[in-house]
Coordinates of C-alpha atoms in Angstrom, one line a residue:
X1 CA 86.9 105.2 77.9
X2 CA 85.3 108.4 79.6
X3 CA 86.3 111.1 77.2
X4 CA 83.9 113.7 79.4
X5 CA 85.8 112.1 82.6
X6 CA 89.8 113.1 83.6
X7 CA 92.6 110.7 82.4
X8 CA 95.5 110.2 83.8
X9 CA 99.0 107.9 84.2
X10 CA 100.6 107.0 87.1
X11 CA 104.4 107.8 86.9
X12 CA 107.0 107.9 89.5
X13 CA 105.0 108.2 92.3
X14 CA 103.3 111.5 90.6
X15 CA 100.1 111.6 88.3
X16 CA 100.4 113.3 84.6
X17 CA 97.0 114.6 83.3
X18 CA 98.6 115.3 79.6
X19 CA 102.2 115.2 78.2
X20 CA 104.9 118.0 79.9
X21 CA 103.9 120.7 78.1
X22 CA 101.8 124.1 78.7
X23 CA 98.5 123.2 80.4
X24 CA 99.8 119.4 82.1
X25 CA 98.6 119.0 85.3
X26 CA 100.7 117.0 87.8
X27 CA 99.4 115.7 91.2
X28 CA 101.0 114.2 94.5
X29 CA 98.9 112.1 97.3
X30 CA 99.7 112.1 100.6
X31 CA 98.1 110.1 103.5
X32 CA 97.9 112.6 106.8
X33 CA 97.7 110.7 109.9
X34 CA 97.0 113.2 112.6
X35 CA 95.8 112.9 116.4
X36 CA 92.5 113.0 117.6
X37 CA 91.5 116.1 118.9
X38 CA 88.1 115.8 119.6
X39 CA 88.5 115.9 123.4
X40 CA 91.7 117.6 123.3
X41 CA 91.9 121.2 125.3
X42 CA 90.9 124.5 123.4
X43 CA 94.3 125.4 123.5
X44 CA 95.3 122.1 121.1
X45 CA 92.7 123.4 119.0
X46 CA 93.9 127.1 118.4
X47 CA 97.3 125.3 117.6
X48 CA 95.6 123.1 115.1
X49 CA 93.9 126.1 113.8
X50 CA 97.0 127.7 113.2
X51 CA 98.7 124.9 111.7
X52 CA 96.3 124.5 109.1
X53 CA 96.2 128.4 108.3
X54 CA 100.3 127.6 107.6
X55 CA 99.7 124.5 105.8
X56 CA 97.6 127.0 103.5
X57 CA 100.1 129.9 103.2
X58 CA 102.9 127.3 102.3
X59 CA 100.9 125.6 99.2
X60 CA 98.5 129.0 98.3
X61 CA 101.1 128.9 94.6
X62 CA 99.7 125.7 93.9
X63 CA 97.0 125.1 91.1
X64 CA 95.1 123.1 93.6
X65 CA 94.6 121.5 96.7
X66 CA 92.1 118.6 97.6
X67 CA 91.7 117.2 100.9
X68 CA 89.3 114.3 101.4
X69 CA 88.6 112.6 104.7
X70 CA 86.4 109.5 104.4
X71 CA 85.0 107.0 107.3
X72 CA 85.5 103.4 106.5
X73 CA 85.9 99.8 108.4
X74 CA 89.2 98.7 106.2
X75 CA 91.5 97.2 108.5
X76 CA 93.0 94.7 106.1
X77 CA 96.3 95.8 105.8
X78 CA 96.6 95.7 109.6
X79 CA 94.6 92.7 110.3
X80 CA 96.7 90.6 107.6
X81 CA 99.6 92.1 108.6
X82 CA 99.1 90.6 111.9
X83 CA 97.6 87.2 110.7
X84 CA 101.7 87.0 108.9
X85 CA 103.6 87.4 112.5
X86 CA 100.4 85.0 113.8
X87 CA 102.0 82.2 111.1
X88 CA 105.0 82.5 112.7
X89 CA 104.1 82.1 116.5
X90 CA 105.6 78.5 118.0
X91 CA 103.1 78.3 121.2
X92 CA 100.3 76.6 120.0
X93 CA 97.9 78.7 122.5
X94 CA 99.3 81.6 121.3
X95 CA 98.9 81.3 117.7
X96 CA 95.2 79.6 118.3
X97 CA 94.6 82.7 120.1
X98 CA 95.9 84.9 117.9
X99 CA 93.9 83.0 115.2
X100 CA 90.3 83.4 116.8
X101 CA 91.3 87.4 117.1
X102 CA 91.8 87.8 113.3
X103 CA 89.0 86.1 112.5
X104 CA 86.7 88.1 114.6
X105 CA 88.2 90.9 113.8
X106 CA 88.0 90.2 109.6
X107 CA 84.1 89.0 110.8
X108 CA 83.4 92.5 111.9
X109 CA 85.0 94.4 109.4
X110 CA 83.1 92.7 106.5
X111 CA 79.9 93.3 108.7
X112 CA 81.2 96.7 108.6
X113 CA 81.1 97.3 112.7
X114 CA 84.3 98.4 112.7
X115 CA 85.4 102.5 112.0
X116 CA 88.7 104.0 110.7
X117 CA 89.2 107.4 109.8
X118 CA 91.1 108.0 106.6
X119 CA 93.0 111.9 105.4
X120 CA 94.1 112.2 102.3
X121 CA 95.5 115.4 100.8
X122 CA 96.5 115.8 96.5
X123 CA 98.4 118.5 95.9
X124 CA 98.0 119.6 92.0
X125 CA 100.3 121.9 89.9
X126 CA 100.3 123.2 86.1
X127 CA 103.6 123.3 83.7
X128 CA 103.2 126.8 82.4
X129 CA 106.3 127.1 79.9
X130 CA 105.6 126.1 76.3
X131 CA 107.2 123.6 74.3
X132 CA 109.8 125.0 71.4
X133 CA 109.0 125.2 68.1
X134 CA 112.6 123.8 66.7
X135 CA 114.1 121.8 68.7
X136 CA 115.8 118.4 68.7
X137 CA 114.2 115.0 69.9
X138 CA 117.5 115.1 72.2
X139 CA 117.7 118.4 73.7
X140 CA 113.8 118.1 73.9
X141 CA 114.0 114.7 76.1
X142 CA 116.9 116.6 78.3
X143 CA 114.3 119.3 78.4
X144 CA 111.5 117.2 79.7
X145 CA 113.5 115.2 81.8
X146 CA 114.8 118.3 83.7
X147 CA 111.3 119.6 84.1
X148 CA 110.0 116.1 85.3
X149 CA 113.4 116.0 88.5
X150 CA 112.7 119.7 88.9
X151 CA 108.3 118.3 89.8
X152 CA 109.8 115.5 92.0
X153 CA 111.7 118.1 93.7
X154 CA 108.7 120.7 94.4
X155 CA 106.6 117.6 95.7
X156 CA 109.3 116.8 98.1
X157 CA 109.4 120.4 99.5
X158 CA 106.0 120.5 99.5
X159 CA 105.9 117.0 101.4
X160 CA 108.2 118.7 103.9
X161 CA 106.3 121.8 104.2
X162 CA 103.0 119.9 105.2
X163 CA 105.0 117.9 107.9
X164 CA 106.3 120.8 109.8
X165 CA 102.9 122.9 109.3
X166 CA 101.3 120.2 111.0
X167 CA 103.9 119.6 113.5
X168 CA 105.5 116.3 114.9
X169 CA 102.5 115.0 116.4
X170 CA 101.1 114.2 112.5
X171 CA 102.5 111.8 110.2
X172 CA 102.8 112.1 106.6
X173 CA 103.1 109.3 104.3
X174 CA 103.8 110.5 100.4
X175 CA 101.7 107.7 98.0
X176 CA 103.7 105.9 95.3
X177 CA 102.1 104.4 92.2
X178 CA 100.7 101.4 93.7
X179 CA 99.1 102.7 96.5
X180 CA 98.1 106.0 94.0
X181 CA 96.3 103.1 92.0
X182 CA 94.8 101.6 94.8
X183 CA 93.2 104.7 96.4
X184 CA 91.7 105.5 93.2
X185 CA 90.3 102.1 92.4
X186 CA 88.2 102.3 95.3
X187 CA 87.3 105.4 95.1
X188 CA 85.6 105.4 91.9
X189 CA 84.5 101.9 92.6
X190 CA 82.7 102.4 95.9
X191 CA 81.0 99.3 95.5
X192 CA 84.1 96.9 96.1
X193 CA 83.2 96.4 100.4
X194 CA 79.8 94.8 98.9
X195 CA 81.5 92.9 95.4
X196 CA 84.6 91.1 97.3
X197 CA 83.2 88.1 99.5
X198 CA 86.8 87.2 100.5
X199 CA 89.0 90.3 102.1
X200 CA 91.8 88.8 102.7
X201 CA 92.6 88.5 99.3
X202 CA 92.6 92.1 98.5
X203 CA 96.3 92.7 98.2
X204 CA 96.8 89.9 95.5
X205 CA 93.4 90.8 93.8
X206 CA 95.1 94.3 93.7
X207 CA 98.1 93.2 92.3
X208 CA 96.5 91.4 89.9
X209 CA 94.8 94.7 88.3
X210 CA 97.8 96.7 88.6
X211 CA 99.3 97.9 85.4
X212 CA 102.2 100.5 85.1
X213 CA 101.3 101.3 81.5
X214 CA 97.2 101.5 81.7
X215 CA 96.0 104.8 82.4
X216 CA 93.7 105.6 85.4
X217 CA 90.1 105.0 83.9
X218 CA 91.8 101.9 81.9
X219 CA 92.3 100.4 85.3
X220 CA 90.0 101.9 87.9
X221 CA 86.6 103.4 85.9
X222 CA 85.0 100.3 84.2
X223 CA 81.2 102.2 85.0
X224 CA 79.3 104.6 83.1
X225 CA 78.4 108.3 85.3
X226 CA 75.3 109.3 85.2
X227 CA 74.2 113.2 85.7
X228 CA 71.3 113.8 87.6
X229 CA 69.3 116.5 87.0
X230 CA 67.7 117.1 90.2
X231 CA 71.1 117.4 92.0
X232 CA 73.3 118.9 90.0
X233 CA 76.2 119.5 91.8
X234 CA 77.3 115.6 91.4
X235 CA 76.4 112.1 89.6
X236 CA 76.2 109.0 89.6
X237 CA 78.7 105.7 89.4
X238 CA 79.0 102.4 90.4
X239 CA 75.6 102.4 91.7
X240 CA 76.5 105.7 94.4
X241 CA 75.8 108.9 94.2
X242 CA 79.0 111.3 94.2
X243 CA 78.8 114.9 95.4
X244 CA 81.2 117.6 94.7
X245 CA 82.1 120.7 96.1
X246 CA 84.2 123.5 94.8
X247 CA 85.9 126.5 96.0
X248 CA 87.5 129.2 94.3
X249 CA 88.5 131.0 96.8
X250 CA 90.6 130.1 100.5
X251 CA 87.3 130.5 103.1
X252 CA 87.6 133.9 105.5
X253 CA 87.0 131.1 108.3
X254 CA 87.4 127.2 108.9
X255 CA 84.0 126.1 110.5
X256 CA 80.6 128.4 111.4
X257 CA 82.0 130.1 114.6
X258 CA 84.2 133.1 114.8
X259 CA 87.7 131.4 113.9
X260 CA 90.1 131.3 117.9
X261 CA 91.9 134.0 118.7
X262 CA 95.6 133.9 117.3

């Protein structure tokens, strides 16, 4: 165990850093899948520019928000996805076909020639009230219990405030345990891409490591991190350097230029 590192569980589709008292922190992932607007008209831009000033306003009483985009080649899901409907096919050109596709496909991606753009968004609050003094071990389980529906709740709101900040265009897909685990796993173990010879198996090799009860660096953080002194604003694990980058403050502007015109 990491006792420098942050620990966490997953629980009902939320993640607990500490028991439901004064000072827990509770966090909710969501995947954002949004258009591309890289040749889109100046005017798509200003409205995308807007929508992520509102996206701001409508979580600024949050304890934090992360967004992390990340470039990758991981079509798996997709790719086995269609290698199941391929099983099923009765024409045998169609299915031989369809099997020559996959494998191209699966060829490339372990080559790492393909590219897929990934959003993710966490959204982080902290329980402020206290825990009483004298209390029962019944009223105080009705206590945390009421605390824990009234998280899920926020979470949901918050869900539904992102969606209509970003307008119908973007999809937003809340992350349950499972795919909470599996987002962390690779995240702190970068390495997997070059470790796995056989991507296809993923999902069982997932499900395999998956335990409810573990805790976050129990399942995902088997490496040490190690500081470096001549960049100090990150470290090092599984072999990759990490940079981090935080912000205190909500930026005056959103990129170098004079923000568009509202």
């Amino acid at each position: 165990m990491h006792s420098q590192m942050p620990n966490g569980y997953y629980c009902e589709d939320l993640i607990v850093y500490g028991g439901l008292n004064r000072g827990c922190q509770i966090t909710q992932g969501f995947e954002i899948f949004t258009p591309d607007l890289r040749h889109a008209s100046n005017a798509a831009r200003v409205d995308a520019h807007n929508a992520l000033m509102q996206l701001l306003s409508a979580t600024s009483d949050l304890k934090q928000i992360q967004f992390r985009w990340k470039v990758d080649s991981d079509y798996s899901e997709a790719l086995l996805r269609y290698q199941q409907e391929t099983e099923k096919a009765e024409n045998v050109w169609s299915k031989t076909c369809r099997n020559e596709r996959f494998y191209r496909y699966m060829d490339r991606m372990r080559r790492r020639e393909l590219r897929r753009e990934r959003l993710h968004v966490f959204l982080t609050t902290e329980i402020k009230t206290t825990e009483p003094i004298f209390i029962s071990r019944e009223n105080l389980r009705t206590k945390y219990h009421k605390e824990w529906l009234r998280l899920k709740n926020s979470y949901r709101e918050y869900g539904h405030a992102i969606q209509t900040a970003l307008g119908a265009d973007t999809r937003i897909k809340p992350l349950g345990d499972f795919e909470h685990f599996i987002y962390y796993h690779q995240f702190l173990n970068p390495s997997l891409p070059d470790r796995w010879e056989a991507v296809d198996n993923q999902a069982k090799t997932y499900e395999q490591l998956w335990d409810p009860e573990a805790s976050i660096q129990e399942l995902s953080y088997p490496s040490d991190n190690v500081s470096d002194g001549a960049r100090p604003h990150g470290f090092y694990a599984d072999g990759y350097y990490h940079a981090l980058l935080a912000i205190k403050r909500w930026p005056h502007r959103t990129s170098n230029s004079n923000p568009p015109p509202i």
